[in-house]
PDB file of C-alpha atoms and ligand atoms in Angstrom:
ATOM      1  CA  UNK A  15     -13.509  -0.910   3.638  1.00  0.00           C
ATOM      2  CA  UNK A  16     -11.693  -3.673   2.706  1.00  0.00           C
ATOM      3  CA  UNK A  17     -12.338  -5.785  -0.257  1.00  0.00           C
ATOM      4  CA  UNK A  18     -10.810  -9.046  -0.525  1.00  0.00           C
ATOM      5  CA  UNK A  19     -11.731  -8.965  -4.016  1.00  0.00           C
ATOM      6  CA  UNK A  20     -10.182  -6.318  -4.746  1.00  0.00           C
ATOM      7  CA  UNK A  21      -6.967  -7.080  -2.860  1.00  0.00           C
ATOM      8  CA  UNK A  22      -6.445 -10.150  -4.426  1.00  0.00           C
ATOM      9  CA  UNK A  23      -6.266  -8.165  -7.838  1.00  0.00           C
ATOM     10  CA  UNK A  24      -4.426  -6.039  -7.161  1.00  0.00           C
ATOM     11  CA  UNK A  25      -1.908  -8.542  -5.840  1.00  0.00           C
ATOM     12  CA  UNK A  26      -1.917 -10.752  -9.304  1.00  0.00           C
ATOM     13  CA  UNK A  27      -1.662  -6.845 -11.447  1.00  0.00           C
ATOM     14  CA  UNK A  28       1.874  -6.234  -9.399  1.00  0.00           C
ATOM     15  CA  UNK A  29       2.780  -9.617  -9.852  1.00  0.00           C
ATOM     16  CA  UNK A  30       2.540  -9.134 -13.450  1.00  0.00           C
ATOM     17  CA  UNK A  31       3.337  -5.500 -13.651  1.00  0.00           C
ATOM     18  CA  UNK A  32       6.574  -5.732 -11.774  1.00  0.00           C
ATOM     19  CA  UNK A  33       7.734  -9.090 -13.478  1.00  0.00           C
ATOM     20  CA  UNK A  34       7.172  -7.099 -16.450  1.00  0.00           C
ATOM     21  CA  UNK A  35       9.733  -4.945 -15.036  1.00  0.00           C
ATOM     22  CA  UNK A  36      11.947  -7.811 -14.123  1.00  0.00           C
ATOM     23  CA  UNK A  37      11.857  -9.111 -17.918  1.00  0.00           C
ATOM     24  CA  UNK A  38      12.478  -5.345 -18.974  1.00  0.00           C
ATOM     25  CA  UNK A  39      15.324  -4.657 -16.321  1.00  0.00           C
ATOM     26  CA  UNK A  40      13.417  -1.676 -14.626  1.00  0.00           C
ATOM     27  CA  UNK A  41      13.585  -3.920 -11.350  1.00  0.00           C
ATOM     28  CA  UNK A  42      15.660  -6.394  -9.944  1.00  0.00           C
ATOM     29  CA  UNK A  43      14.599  -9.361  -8.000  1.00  0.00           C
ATOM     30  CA  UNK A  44      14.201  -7.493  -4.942  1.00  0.00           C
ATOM     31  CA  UNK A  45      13.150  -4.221  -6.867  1.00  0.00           C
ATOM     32  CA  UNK A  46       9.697  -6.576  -7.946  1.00  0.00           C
ATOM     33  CA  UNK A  47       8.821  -7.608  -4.378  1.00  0.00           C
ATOM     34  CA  UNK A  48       9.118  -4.068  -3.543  1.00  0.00           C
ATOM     35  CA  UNK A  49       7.162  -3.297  -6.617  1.00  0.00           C
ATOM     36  CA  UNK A  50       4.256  -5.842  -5.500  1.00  0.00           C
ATOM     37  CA  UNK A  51       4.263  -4.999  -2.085  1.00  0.00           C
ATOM     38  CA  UNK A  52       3.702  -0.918  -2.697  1.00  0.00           C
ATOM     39  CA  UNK A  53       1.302  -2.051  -5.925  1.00  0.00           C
ATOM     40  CA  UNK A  54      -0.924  -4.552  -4.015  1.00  0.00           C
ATOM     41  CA  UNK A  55      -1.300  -1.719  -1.129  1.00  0.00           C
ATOM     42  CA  UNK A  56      -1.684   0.922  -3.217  1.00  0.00           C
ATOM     43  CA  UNK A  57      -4.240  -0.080  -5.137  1.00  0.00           C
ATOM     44  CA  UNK A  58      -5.672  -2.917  -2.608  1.00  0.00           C
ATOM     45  CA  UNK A  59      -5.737  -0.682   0.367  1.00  0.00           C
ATOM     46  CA  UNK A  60      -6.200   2.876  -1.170  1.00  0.00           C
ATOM     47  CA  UNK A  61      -8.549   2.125  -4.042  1.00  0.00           C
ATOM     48  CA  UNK A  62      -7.986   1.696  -8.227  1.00  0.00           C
ATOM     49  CA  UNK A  63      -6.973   5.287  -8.653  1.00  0.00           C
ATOM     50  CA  UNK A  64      -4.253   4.562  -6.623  1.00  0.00           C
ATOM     51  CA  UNK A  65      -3.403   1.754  -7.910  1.00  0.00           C
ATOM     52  CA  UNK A  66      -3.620   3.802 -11.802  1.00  0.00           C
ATOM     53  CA  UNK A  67      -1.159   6.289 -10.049  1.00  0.00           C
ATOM     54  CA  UNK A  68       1.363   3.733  -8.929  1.00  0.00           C
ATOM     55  CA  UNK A  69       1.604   2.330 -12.835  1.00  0.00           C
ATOM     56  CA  UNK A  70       1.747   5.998 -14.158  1.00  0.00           C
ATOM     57  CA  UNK A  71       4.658   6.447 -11.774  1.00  0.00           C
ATOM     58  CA  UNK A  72       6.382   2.965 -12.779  1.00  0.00           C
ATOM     59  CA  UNK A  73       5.938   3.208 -16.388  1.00  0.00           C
ATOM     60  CA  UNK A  74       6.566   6.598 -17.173  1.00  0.00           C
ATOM     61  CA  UNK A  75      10.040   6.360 -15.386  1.00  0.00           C
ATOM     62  CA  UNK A  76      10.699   3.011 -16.598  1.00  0.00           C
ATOM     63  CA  UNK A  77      10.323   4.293 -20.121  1.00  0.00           C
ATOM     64  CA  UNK A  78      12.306   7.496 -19.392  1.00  0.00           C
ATOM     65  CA  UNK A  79      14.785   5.085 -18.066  1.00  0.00           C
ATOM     66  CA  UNK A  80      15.831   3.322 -20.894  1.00  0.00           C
ATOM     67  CA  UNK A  81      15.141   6.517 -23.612  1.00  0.00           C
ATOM     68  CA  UNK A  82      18.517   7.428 -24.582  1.00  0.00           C
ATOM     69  CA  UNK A  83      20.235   5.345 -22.082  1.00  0.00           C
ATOM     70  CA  UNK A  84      23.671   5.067 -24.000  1.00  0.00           C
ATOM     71  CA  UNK A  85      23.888   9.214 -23.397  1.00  0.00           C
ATOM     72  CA  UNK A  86      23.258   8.593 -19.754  1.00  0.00           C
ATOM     73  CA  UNK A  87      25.636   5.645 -19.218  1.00  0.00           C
ATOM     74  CA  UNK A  88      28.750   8.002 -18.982  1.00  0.00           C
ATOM     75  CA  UNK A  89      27.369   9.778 -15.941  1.00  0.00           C
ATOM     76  CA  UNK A  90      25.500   6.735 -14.042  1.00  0.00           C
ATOM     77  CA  UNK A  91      28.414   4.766 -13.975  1.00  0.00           C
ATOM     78  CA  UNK A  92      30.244   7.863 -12.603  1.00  0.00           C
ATOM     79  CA  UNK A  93      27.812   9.011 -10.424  1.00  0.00           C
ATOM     80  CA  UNK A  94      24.855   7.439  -9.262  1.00  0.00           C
ATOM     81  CA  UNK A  95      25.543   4.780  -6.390  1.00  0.00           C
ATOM     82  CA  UNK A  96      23.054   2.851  -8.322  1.00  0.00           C
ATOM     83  CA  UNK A  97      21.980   1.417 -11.906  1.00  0.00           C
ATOM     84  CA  UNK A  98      18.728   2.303 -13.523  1.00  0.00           C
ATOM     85  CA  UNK A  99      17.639  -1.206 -11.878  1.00  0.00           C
ATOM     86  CA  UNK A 100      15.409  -0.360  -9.065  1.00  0.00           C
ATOM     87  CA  UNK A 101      15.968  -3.136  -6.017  1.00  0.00           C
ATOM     88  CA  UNK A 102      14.118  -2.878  -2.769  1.00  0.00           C
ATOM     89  CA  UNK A 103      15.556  -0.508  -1.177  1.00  0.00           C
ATOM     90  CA  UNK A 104      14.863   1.733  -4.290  1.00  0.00           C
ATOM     91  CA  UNK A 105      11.214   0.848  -4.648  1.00  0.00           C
ATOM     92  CA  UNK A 106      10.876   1.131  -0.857  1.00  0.00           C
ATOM     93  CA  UNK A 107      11.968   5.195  -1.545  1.00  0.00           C
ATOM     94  CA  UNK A 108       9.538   5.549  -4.084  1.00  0.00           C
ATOM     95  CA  UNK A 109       6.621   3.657  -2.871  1.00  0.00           C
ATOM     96  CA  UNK A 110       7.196   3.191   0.984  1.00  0.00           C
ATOM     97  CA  UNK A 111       5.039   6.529   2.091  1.00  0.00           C
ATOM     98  CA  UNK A 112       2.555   5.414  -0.601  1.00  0.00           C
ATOM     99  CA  UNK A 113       1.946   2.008   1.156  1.00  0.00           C
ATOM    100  CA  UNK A 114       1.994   3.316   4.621  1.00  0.00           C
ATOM    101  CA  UNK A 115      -0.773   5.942   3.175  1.00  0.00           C
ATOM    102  CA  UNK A 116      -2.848   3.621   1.231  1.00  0.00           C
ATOM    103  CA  UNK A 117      -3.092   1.408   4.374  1.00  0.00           C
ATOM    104  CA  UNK A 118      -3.824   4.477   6.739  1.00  0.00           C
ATOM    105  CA  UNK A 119      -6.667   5.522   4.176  1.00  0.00           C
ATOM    106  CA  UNK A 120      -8.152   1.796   4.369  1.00  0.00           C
ATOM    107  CA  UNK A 121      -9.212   2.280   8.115  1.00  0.00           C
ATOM    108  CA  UNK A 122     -10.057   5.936   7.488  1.00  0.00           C
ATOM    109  CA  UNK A 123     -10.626   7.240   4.065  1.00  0.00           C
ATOM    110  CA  UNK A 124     -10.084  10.941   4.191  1.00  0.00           C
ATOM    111  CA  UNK A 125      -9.440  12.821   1.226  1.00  0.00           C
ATOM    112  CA  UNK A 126      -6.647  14.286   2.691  1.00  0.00           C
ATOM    113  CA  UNK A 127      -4.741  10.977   2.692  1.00  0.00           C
ATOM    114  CA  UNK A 128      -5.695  10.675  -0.598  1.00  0.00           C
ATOM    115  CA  UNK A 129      -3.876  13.599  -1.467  1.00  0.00           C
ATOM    116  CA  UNK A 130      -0.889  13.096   0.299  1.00  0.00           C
ATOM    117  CA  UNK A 131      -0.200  10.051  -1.586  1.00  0.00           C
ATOM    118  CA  UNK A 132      -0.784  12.430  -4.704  1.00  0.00           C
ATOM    119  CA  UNK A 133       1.894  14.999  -3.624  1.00  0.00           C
ATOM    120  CA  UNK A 134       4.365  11.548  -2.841  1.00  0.00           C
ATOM    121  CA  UNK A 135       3.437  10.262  -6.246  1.00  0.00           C
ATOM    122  CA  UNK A 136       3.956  13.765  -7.581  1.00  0.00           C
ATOM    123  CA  UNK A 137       7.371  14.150  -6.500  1.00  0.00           C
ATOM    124  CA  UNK A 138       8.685  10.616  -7.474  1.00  0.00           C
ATOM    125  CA  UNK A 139       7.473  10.884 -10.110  1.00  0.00           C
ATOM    126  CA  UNK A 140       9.128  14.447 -10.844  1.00  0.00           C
ATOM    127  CA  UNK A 141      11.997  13.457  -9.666  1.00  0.00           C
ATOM    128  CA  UNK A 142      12.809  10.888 -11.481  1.00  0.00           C
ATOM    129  CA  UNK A 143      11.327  12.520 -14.873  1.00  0.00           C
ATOM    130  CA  UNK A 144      14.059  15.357 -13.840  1.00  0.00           C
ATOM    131  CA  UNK A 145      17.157  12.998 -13.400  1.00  0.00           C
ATOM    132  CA  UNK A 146      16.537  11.404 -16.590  1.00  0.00           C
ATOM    133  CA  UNK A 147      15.676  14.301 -18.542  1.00  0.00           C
ATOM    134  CA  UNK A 148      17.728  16.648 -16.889  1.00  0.00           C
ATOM    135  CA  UNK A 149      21.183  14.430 -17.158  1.00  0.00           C
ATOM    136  CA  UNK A 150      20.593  15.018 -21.012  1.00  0.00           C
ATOM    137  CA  UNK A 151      20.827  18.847 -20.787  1.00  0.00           C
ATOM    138  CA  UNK A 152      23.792  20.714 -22.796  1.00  0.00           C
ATOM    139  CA  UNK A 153      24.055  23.311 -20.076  1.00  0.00           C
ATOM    140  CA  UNK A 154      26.241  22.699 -17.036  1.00  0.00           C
ATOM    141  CA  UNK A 155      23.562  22.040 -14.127  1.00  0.00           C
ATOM    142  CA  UNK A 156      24.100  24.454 -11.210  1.00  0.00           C
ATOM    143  CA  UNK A 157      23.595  23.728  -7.444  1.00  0.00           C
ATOM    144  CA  UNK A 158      20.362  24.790  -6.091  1.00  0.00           C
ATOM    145  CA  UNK A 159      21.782  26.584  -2.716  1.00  0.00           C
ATOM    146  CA  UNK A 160      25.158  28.684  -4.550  1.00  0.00           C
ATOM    147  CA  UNK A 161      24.595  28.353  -8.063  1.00  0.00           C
ATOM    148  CA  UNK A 162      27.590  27.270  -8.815  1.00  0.00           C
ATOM    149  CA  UNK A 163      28.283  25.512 -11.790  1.00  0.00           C
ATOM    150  CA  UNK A 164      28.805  21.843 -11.168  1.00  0.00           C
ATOM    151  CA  UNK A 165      29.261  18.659 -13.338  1.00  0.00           C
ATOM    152  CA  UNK A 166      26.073  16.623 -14.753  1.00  0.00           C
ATOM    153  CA  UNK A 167      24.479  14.280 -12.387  1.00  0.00           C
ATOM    154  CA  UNK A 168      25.515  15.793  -9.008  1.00  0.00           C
ATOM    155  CA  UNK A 169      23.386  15.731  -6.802  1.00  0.00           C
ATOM    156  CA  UNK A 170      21.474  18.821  -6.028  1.00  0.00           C
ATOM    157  CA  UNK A 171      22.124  20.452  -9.281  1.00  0.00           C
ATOM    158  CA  UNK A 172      19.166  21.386 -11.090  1.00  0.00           C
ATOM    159  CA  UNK A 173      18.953  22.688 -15.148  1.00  0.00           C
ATOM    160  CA  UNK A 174      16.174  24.467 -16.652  1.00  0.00           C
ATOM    161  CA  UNK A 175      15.413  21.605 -18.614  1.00  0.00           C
ATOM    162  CA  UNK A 176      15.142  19.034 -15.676  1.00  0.00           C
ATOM    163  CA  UNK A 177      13.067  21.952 -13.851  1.00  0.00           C
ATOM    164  CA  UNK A 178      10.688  21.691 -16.742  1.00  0.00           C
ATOM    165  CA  UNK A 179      10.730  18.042 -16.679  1.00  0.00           C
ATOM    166  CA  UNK A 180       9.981  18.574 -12.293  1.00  0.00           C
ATOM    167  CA  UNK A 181       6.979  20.431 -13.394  1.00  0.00           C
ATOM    168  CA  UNK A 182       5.675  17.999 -16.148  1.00  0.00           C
ATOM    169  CA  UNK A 183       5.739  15.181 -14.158  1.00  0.00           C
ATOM    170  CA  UNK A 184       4.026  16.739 -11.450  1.00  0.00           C
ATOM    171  CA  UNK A 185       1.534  17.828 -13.668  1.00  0.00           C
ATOM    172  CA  UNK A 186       1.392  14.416 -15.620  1.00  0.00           C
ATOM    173  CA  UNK A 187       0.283  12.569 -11.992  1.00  0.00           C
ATOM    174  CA  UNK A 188      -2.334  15.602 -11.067  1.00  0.00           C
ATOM    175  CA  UNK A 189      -4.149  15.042 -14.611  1.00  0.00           C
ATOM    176  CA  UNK A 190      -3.611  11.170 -14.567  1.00  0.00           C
ATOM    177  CA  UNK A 191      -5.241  11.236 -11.126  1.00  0.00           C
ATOM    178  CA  UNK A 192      -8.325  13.711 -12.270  1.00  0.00           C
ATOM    179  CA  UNK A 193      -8.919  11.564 -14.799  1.00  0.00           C
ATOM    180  CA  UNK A 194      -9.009   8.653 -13.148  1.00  0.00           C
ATOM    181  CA  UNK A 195     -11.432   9.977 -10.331  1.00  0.00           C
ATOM    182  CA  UNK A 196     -13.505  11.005 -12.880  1.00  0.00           C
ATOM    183  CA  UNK A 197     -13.731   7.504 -15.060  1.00  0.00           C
ATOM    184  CA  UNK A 198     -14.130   5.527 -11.269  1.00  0.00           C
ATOM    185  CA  UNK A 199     -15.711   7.635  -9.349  1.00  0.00           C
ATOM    186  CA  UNK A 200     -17.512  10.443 -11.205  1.00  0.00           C
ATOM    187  CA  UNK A 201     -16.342  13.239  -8.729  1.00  0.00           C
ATOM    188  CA  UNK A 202     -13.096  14.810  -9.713  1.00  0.00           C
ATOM    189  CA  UNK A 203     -11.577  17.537  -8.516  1.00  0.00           C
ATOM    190  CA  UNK A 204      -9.706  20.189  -9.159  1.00  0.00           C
ATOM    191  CA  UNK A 205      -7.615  20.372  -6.301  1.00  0.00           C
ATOM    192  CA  UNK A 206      -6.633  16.956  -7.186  1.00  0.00           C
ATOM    193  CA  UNK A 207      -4.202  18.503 -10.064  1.00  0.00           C
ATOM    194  CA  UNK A 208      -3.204  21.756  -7.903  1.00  0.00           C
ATOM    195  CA  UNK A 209      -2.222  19.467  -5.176  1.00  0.00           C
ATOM    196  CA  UNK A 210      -0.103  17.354  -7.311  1.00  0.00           C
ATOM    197  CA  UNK A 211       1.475  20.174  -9.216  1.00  0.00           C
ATOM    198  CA  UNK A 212       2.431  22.117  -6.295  1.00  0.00           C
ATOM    199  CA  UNK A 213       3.484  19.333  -3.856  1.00  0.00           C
ATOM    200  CA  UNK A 214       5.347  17.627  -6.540  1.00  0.00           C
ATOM    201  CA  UNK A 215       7.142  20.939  -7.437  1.00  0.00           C
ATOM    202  CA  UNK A 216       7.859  21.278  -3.671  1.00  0.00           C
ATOM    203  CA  UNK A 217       8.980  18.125  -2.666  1.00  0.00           C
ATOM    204  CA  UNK A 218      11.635  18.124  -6.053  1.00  0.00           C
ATOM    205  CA  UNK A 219      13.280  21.567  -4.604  1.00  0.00           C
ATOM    206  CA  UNK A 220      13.378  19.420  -1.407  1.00  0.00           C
ATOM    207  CA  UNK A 221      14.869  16.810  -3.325  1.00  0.00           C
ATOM    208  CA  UNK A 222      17.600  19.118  -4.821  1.00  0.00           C
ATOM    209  CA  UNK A 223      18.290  21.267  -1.596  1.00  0.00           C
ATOM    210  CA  UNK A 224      18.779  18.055   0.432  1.00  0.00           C
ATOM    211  CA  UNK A 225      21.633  17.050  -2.363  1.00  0.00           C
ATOM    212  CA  UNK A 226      23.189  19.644  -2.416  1.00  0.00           C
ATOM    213  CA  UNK A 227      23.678  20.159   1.526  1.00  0.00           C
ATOM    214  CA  UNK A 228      23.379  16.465   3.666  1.00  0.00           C
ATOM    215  CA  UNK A 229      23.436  13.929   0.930  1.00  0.00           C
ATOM    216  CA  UNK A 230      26.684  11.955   1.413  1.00  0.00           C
ATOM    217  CA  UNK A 231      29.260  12.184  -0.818  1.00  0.00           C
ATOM    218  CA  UNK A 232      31.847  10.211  -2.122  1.00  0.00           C
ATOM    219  CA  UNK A 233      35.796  10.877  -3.649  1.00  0.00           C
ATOM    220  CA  UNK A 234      37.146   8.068  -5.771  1.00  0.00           C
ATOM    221  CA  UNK A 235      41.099   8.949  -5.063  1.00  0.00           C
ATOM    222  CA  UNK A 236      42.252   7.158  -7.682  1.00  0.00           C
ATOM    223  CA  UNK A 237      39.795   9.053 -10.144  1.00  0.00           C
ATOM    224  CA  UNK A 238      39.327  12.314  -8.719  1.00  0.00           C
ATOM    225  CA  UNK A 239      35.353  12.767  -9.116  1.00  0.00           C
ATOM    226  CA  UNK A 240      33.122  12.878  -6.687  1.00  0.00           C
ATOM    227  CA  UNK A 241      30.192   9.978  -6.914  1.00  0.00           C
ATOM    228  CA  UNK A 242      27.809   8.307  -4.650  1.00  0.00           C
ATOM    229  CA  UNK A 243      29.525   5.217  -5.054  1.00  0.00           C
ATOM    230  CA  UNK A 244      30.786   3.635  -1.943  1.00  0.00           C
ATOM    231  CA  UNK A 245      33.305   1.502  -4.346  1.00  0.00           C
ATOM    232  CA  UNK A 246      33.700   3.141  -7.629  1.00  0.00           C
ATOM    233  CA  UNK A 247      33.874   2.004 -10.896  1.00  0.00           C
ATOM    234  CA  UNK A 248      37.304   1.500 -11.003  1.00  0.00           C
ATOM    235  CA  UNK A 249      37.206  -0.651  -8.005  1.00  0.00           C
ATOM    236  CA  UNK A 250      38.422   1.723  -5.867  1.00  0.00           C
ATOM    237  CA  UNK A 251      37.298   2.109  -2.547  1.00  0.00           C
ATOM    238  CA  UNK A 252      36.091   5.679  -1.843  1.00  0.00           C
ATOM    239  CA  UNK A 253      36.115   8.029   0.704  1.00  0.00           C
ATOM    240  CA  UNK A 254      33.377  10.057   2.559  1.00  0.00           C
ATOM    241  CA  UNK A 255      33.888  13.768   1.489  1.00  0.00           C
ATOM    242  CA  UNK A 256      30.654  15.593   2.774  1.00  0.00           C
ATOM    243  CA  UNK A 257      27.440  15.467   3.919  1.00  0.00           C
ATOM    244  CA  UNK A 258      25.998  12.692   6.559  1.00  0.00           C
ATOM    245  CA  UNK A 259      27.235   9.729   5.866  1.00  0.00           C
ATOM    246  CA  UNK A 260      23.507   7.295   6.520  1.00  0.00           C
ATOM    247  CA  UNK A 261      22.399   9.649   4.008  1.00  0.00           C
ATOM    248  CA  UNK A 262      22.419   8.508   0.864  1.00  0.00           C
ATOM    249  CA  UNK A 263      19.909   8.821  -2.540  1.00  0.00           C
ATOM    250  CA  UNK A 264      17.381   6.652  -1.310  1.00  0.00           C
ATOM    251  CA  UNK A 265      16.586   8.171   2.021  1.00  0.00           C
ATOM    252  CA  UNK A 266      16.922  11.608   0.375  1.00  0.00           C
ATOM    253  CA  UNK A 267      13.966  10.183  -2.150  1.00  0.00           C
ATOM    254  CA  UNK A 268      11.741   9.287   0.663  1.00  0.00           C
ATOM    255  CA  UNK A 269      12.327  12.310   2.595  1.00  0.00           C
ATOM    256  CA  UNK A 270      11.758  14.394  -0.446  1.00  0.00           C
ATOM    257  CA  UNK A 271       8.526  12.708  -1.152  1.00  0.00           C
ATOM    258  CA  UNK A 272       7.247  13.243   2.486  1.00  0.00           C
ATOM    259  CA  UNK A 273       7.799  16.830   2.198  1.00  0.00           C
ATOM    260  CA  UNK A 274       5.719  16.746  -1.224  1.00  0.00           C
ATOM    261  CA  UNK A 275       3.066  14.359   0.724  1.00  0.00           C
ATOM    262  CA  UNK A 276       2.729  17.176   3.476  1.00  0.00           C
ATOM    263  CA  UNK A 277       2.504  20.263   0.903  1.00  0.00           C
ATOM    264  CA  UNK A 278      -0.590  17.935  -0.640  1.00  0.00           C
ATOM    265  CA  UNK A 279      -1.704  17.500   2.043  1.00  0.00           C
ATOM    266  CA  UNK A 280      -2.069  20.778   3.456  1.00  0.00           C
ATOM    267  CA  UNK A 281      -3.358  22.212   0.035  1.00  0.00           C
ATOM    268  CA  UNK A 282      -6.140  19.711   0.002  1.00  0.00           C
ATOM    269  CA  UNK A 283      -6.691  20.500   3.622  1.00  0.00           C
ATOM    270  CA  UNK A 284      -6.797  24.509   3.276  1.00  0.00           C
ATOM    271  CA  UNK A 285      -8.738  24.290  -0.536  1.00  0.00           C
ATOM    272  CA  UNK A 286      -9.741  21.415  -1.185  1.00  0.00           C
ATOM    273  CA  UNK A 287     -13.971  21.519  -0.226  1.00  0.00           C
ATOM    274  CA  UNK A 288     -13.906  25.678  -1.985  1.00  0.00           C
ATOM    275  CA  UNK A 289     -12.695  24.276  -5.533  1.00  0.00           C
ATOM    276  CA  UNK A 290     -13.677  20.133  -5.309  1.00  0.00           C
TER     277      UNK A 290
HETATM  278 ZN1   ZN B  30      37.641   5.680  -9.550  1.00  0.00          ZN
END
């Protein structure tokens, strides 16, 4: 049911939340009214656990974000089309599926929607946890479909390192939400962290098999690298070198996360009344 109580705070916690952001540069200006329109559904629509997954999600990465940025730097301003700044379009990627569930779940609150939005949260959560994490690895990332040995921060090359960091971040949002259920609602279950673990590890390798086959890709001529960058660093414009061209991080991010949203869901659908 609705609660207008409940809406409203959840509306003034991502207003504060996400200006936090702001202050901290996790978000730009458009990046916070992304981050108050996913955090007010979330946890307005869907329910407080929600809304406690949504700021695991946000802070977690945030901090990972800024943890040894000046060893990142090299390869973001290579590579990524982006800058660790979310805007809307970045917080739409993350969070869009999560809204759209949350205000599914408001007119009927299955469990099953519940745990979609887990296996979303899972993987965005993963996913980012493995960029960050995984851009710092020593070894040479290789591509997920040939195994070839590629340069750090392409997309669709994975490391053992940001694997492990797929797998804790799943893991982090499947405990953070048991927990949760159990301090709200007194009825946790265990599916809750399988569902999580396994559609957050599912909907990274979509992640990563999506870069490395239709994600768009850019040549900088006047550099030679590839990047995602549409005008380089350099200030060169680039060219499109592979992959389909609409197709860029962002839309690979929400893809990704439906695929982990559907694995959820279909664990919680097959298992989730045995083991609750
Ligand atoms: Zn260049």
């Amino acid at each position: 049911m609705l609660d207008p109580l409940r809406l409203a705070l959840s509306l003034g916690f991502s207003v504060l939340i996400g200006g936090l952001g702001y202050w901290r540069y996790s978000l730009t200006l458009s990046g916070w009214l992304g981050a108050i329109v996913v955090g007010t559904a979330a946890a307005g629509l869907g329910g407080w656990v929600w809304g406690i997954l949504v700021v695991v999600f946000f802070v977690t990465s945030s901090a990972l974000s800024h943890w040894r940025r000046a060893a990142k730097e090299q390869v973001a301003a290579d590579k990524f089309a982006k800058t660790e700044r979310r805007d809307w379009a970045q917080t739409m990627a993350n969070g869009g599926a999560v809204a759209g569930l949350a205000l599914l779940y408001a007119f009927t609150p299955q469990p099953w929607i519940f745990a979609a939005a887990l296996g979303v949260l899972a993987t965005v959560t993963a996913d980012t946890w493995a960029t960050e994490v995984g851009t710092l690895s020593t070894r040479a990332p290789r591509l997920i479909t040939s195994g070839r040995q590629v340069s750090v921060g392409t997309s669709g090359g994975v490391t053992a390192l940001g694997l492990l960091a797929t797998i804790a971040g799943s893991l982090t949002i499947g405990v953070a939400a048991y927990l949760a259920q159990w301090l709200l609602e007194g009825q946790p279950a265990l599916t809750t962290i399988l569902a999580a673990l396994l559609g957050g590890t599912a909907g990274s390798l979509a992640d990563s098999l999506l870069g490395a086959t239709a994600q768009a890709m850019r040549f900088c001529p006047h550099c030679e690298v590839e990047t995602e960058r549409a005008i380089h660093r350099c200030g060169t414009a680039t060219e499109h070198l592979r992959g389909w061209a609409w197709l860029d991080n962002d839309w690979v991010n929400l893809l990704s996360s439906l695929v982990g949203g559907a694995v959820a869901a279909s664990i919680w659908l097959l298992i989730g009344q045995s083991i609750a």
